[in-house]
Coordinates of C-alpha atoms in Angstrom, one line a residue:
S27 CA -0.1 -0.1 0.0
F28 CA 0.9 3.5 -0.4
A29 CA -0.3 6.9 0.5
A30 CA -0.1 10.3 -1.6
T31 CA -0.7 13.8 -0.5
F32 CA -2.2 16.7 -2.4
N33 CA -2.0 20.3 -1.0
V34 CA -4.7 22.0 -2.9
L35 CA -6.0 25.5 -2.3
P36 CA -9.7 26.0 -3.0
T37 CA -8.8 28.9 -5.5
D38 CA -6.7 26.8 -7.9
S39 CA -9.0 23.8 -7.9
A40 CA -9.8 24.4 -11.7
A41 CA -5.9 24.0 -12.5
V42 CA -5.2 20.9 -10.1
L43 CA -8.6 19.0 -10.8
P44 CA -7.2 17.5 -14.1
L45 CA -4.0 16.3 -12.2
I46 CA -6.2 14.5 -9.8
T47 CA -8.6 12.8 -12.2
D48 CA -5.4 11.9 -14.3
A49 CA -4.1 10.4 -10.9
L50 CA -7.4 8.5 -10.3
D51 CA -7.3 7.0 -13.9
G52 CA -3.9 6.1 -13.4
V53 CA -4.7 4.1 -10.3
E54 CA -7.7 2.3 -12.5
R55 CA -4.8 1.5 -15.2
L56 CA -2.5 0.0 -12.4
A57 CA -5.4 -2.1 -11.1
I58 CA -5.9 -3.6 -14.4
M59 CA -2.0 -4.4 -15.1
A60 CA -1.8 -5.8 -11.7
K61 CA -5.3 -7.7 -12.2
R62 CA -6.3 -7.1 -8.8
P63 CA -8.9 -4.8 -7.1
V64 CA -7.7 -1.5 -5.4
A65 CA -9.4 0.4 -2.7
L66 CA -8.6 4.2 -2.7
I67 CA -9.3 6.2 0.3
I68 CA -9.6 10.1 -0.2
D69 CA -9.3 11.5 3.2
E70 CA -10.7 15.3 3.7
F71 CA -12.5 14.5 0.3
Q72 CA -14.4 17.7 0.9
R73 CA -11.3 20.0 0.5
L74 CA -11.1 18.9 -3.2
V75 CA -14.6 20.2 -4.0
E76 CA -14.8 23.4 -1.9
G77 CA -14.8 26.6 -3.4
V78 CA -15.4 28.3 -6.5
H79 CA -15.2 25.3 -8.8
G80 CA -16.9 23.1 -6.3
R81 CA -19.8 21.6 -8.4
D82 CA -17.6 21.5 -11.8
A83 CA -15.0 19.4 -9.5
E84 CA -17.7 17.3 -8.2
G85 CA -19.0 16.4 -11.8
Q86 CA -15.6 15.5 -13.0
L87 CA -14.5 13.4 -10.3
R88 CA -17.8 11.5 -10.2
S89 CA -17.4 11.0 -14.0
S90 CA -13.9 9.8 -13.7
M91 CA -14.9 7.5 -10.5
Q92 CA -18.0 6.1 -12.3
R93 CA -15.9 4.8 -15.2
H94 CA -13.6 2.6 -12.9
K95 CA -14.4 -0.8 -12.6
H96 CA -11.3 -2.1 -10.6
V97 CA -11.2 0.6 -8.1
G98 CA -13.5 1.2 -5.2
Y99 CA -13.5 4.5 -3.4
V100 CA -13.9 5.4 0.2
L101 CA -14.4 9.1 0.2
A102 CA -13.8 10.5 4.0
G103 CA -13.8 13.8 5.6
S104 CA -14.3 16.0 8.8
N105 CA -16.7 18.2 7.2
T106 CA -19.8 15.7 7.6
R107 CA -22.6 18.5 6.5
L108 CA -21.0 19.1 3.4
L109 CA -20.3 15.4 2.5
A110 CA -23.9 14.7 3.5
L111 CA -25.0 17.5 1.3
M112 CA -23.2 16.1 -1.7
T113 CA -24.7 12.9 -1.4
T114 CA -28.3 13.7 -0.4
D115 CA -29.0 16.6 -2.7
P116 CA -30.6 15.5 -5.8
S117 CA -29.0 18.2 -8.0
R118 CA -25.3 17.3 -7.0
P119 CA -23.2 14.7 -9.1
F120 CA -22.5 12.6 -5.9
Y121 CA -26.2 12.3 -5.1
N122 CA -27.0 9.0 -3.7
L123 CA -23.7 7.5 -4.7
G124 CA -22.6 4.7 -2.2
Q125 CA -23.2 4.1 1.3
R126 CA -23.0 7.1 3.8
W127 CA -21.3 6.0 7.2
F128 CA -20.9 8.7 9.9
L129 CA -18.4 7.6 12.5
G130 CA -17.7 9.1 15.9
P131 CA -14.9 10.3 17.5
V132 CA -12.0 7.4 17.7
P133 CA -12.3 6.0 21.5
R134 CA -9.8 7.4 23.8
S135 CA -9.0 3.9 25.0
D136 CA -7.6 3.4 21.4
F137 CA -6.3 6.8 20.7
T138 CA -4.3 7.2 24.0
P139 CA -2.0 4.1 23.6
F140 CA -1.7 5.4 20.0
L141 CA -0.3 8.8 20.9
R142 CA 1.7 7.2 24.1
R143 CA 3.7 5.1 21.5
G144 CA 4.7 8.0 19.3
F145 CA 6.0 10.0 22.1
R146 CA 7.7 6.9 23.7
N147 CA 9.5 6.5 20.2
I148 CA 11.6 9.6 21.2
R149 CA 12.1 8.6 24.6
A150 CA 10.0 11.2 26.3
H151 CA 8.4 11.1 29.6
I152 CA 4.6 11.0 29.4
E153 CA 2.2 12.8 32.1
E154 CA -1.0 11.1 31.4
A155 CA -2.8 14.4 32.1
A156 CA -1.0 15.8 28.8
L157 CA -2.3 13.0 26.6
T158 CA -5.8 13.9 28.1
R159 CA -5.2 17.4 27.3
I160 CA -4.4 16.8 23.8
L161 CA -7.5 14.7 23.3
D162 CA -9.5 17.6 25.1
A163 CA -8.0 20.4 23.1
A164 CA -8.7 18.8 19.9
E165 CA -12.3 17.7 20.9
D166 CA -11.6 14.1 19.7
V167 CA -11.6 15.2 16.2
P168 CA -8.8 12.5 14.8
Y169 CA -7.4 15.3 12.3
N170 CA -7.0 17.8 15.1
V171 CA -5.4 15.4 17.6
Q172 CA -2.9 14.1 15.1
M173 CA -2.1 17.6 14.1
L174 CA -1.6 18.7 17.9
A175 CA 0.3 15.7 18.9
H176 CA 2.8 16.2 15.9
E177 CA 3.3 19.6 17.0
C178 CA 4.0 18.5 20.6
W179 CA 6.2 15.7 19.0
E180 CA 8.0 18.3 17.1
Q181 CA 8.8 20.6 19.9
L182 CA 10.1 17.5 22.2
Y183 CA 12.1 16.2 19.4
R184 CA 14.0 19.5 19.3
D185 CA 14.8 19.1 23.1
P186 CA 17.5 17.5 24.4
P187 CA 16.9 13.5 25.0
T188 CA 17.0 13.6 28.7
S189 CA 14.8 16.6 29.1
R190 CA 11.9 15.4 26.8
R191 CA 8.7 15.5 29.2
L192 CA 5.3 15.6 27.5
T193 CA 3.5 18.0 30.0
V194 CA 0.0 19.9 30.0
A195 CA 2.1 23.3 29.7
K196 CA 3.9 21.7 26.7
V197 CA 0.5 20.9 25.1
D198 CA -0.8 24.2 25.7
A199 CA 2.3 25.7 24.2
A200 CA 2.0 23.7 20.9
A201 CA -1.8 24.4 20.8
D202 CA -0.8 28.4 20.9
Q203 CA 1.9 27.7 18.3
L204 CA -0.6 26.0 15.9
T205 CA -3.1 28.6 16.3
R206 CA -0.8 31.4 15.6
R207 CA 0.4 29.4 12.5
L208 CA -3.0 28.7 11.2
D209 CA -4.5 32.0 12.2
S210 CA -4.5 33.3 8.5
L211 CA -6.0 30.3 7.1
Y212 CA -8.9 30.2 9.9
S213 CA -9.3 34.0 9.6
Q214 CA -9.7 33.6 5.7
W215 CA -12.6 31.0 6.5
W216 CA -14.3 33.0 8.8
L217 CA -14.5 36.1 6.7
Q218 CA -16.1 34.0 4.0
L219 CA -18.8 32.7 6.2
T220 CA -22.3 34.4 5.7
S221 CA -23.8 36.4 8.6
I222 CA -26.4 33.4 9.2

């Protein structure tokens, strides 16, 4: 298995979309050559179809995907409102496509050991309250948990190995750092919201 990342800004989706549909067609060709079915998971799928060219993007992606006989798709994302709208609105290209599953948060009993292993890999001393703080601050949203945990990991990794301690204060500092770094992005989204 392999993973690929596309970093797409909503304003340039018209330019990037042909690359994405070509990539999807390429996966279909590889599946045919390998004579094996392939499952392709596209996480944060809504980011491909947000913005000015959203409906066109949906139509082109649906057109490409429905021609594929050897690739099965899982379209996932955290914006459940938009994903639900895409599959329940009869005027949208992804209307009634496939099954819809809404997953809740990852159980803390599974997430906590995952986080603990990541920090132990760099020999960090871990305060259990810090792991809880990561989950609380990120509101158990997997993307947010991983982003905050990664920021904590990066900061700890820069510390000398003997002083790597994951504390609540370190988690709060990492959250502040992320907030400052992402402020312009979230401010842009905020300003694009309607008054309603």
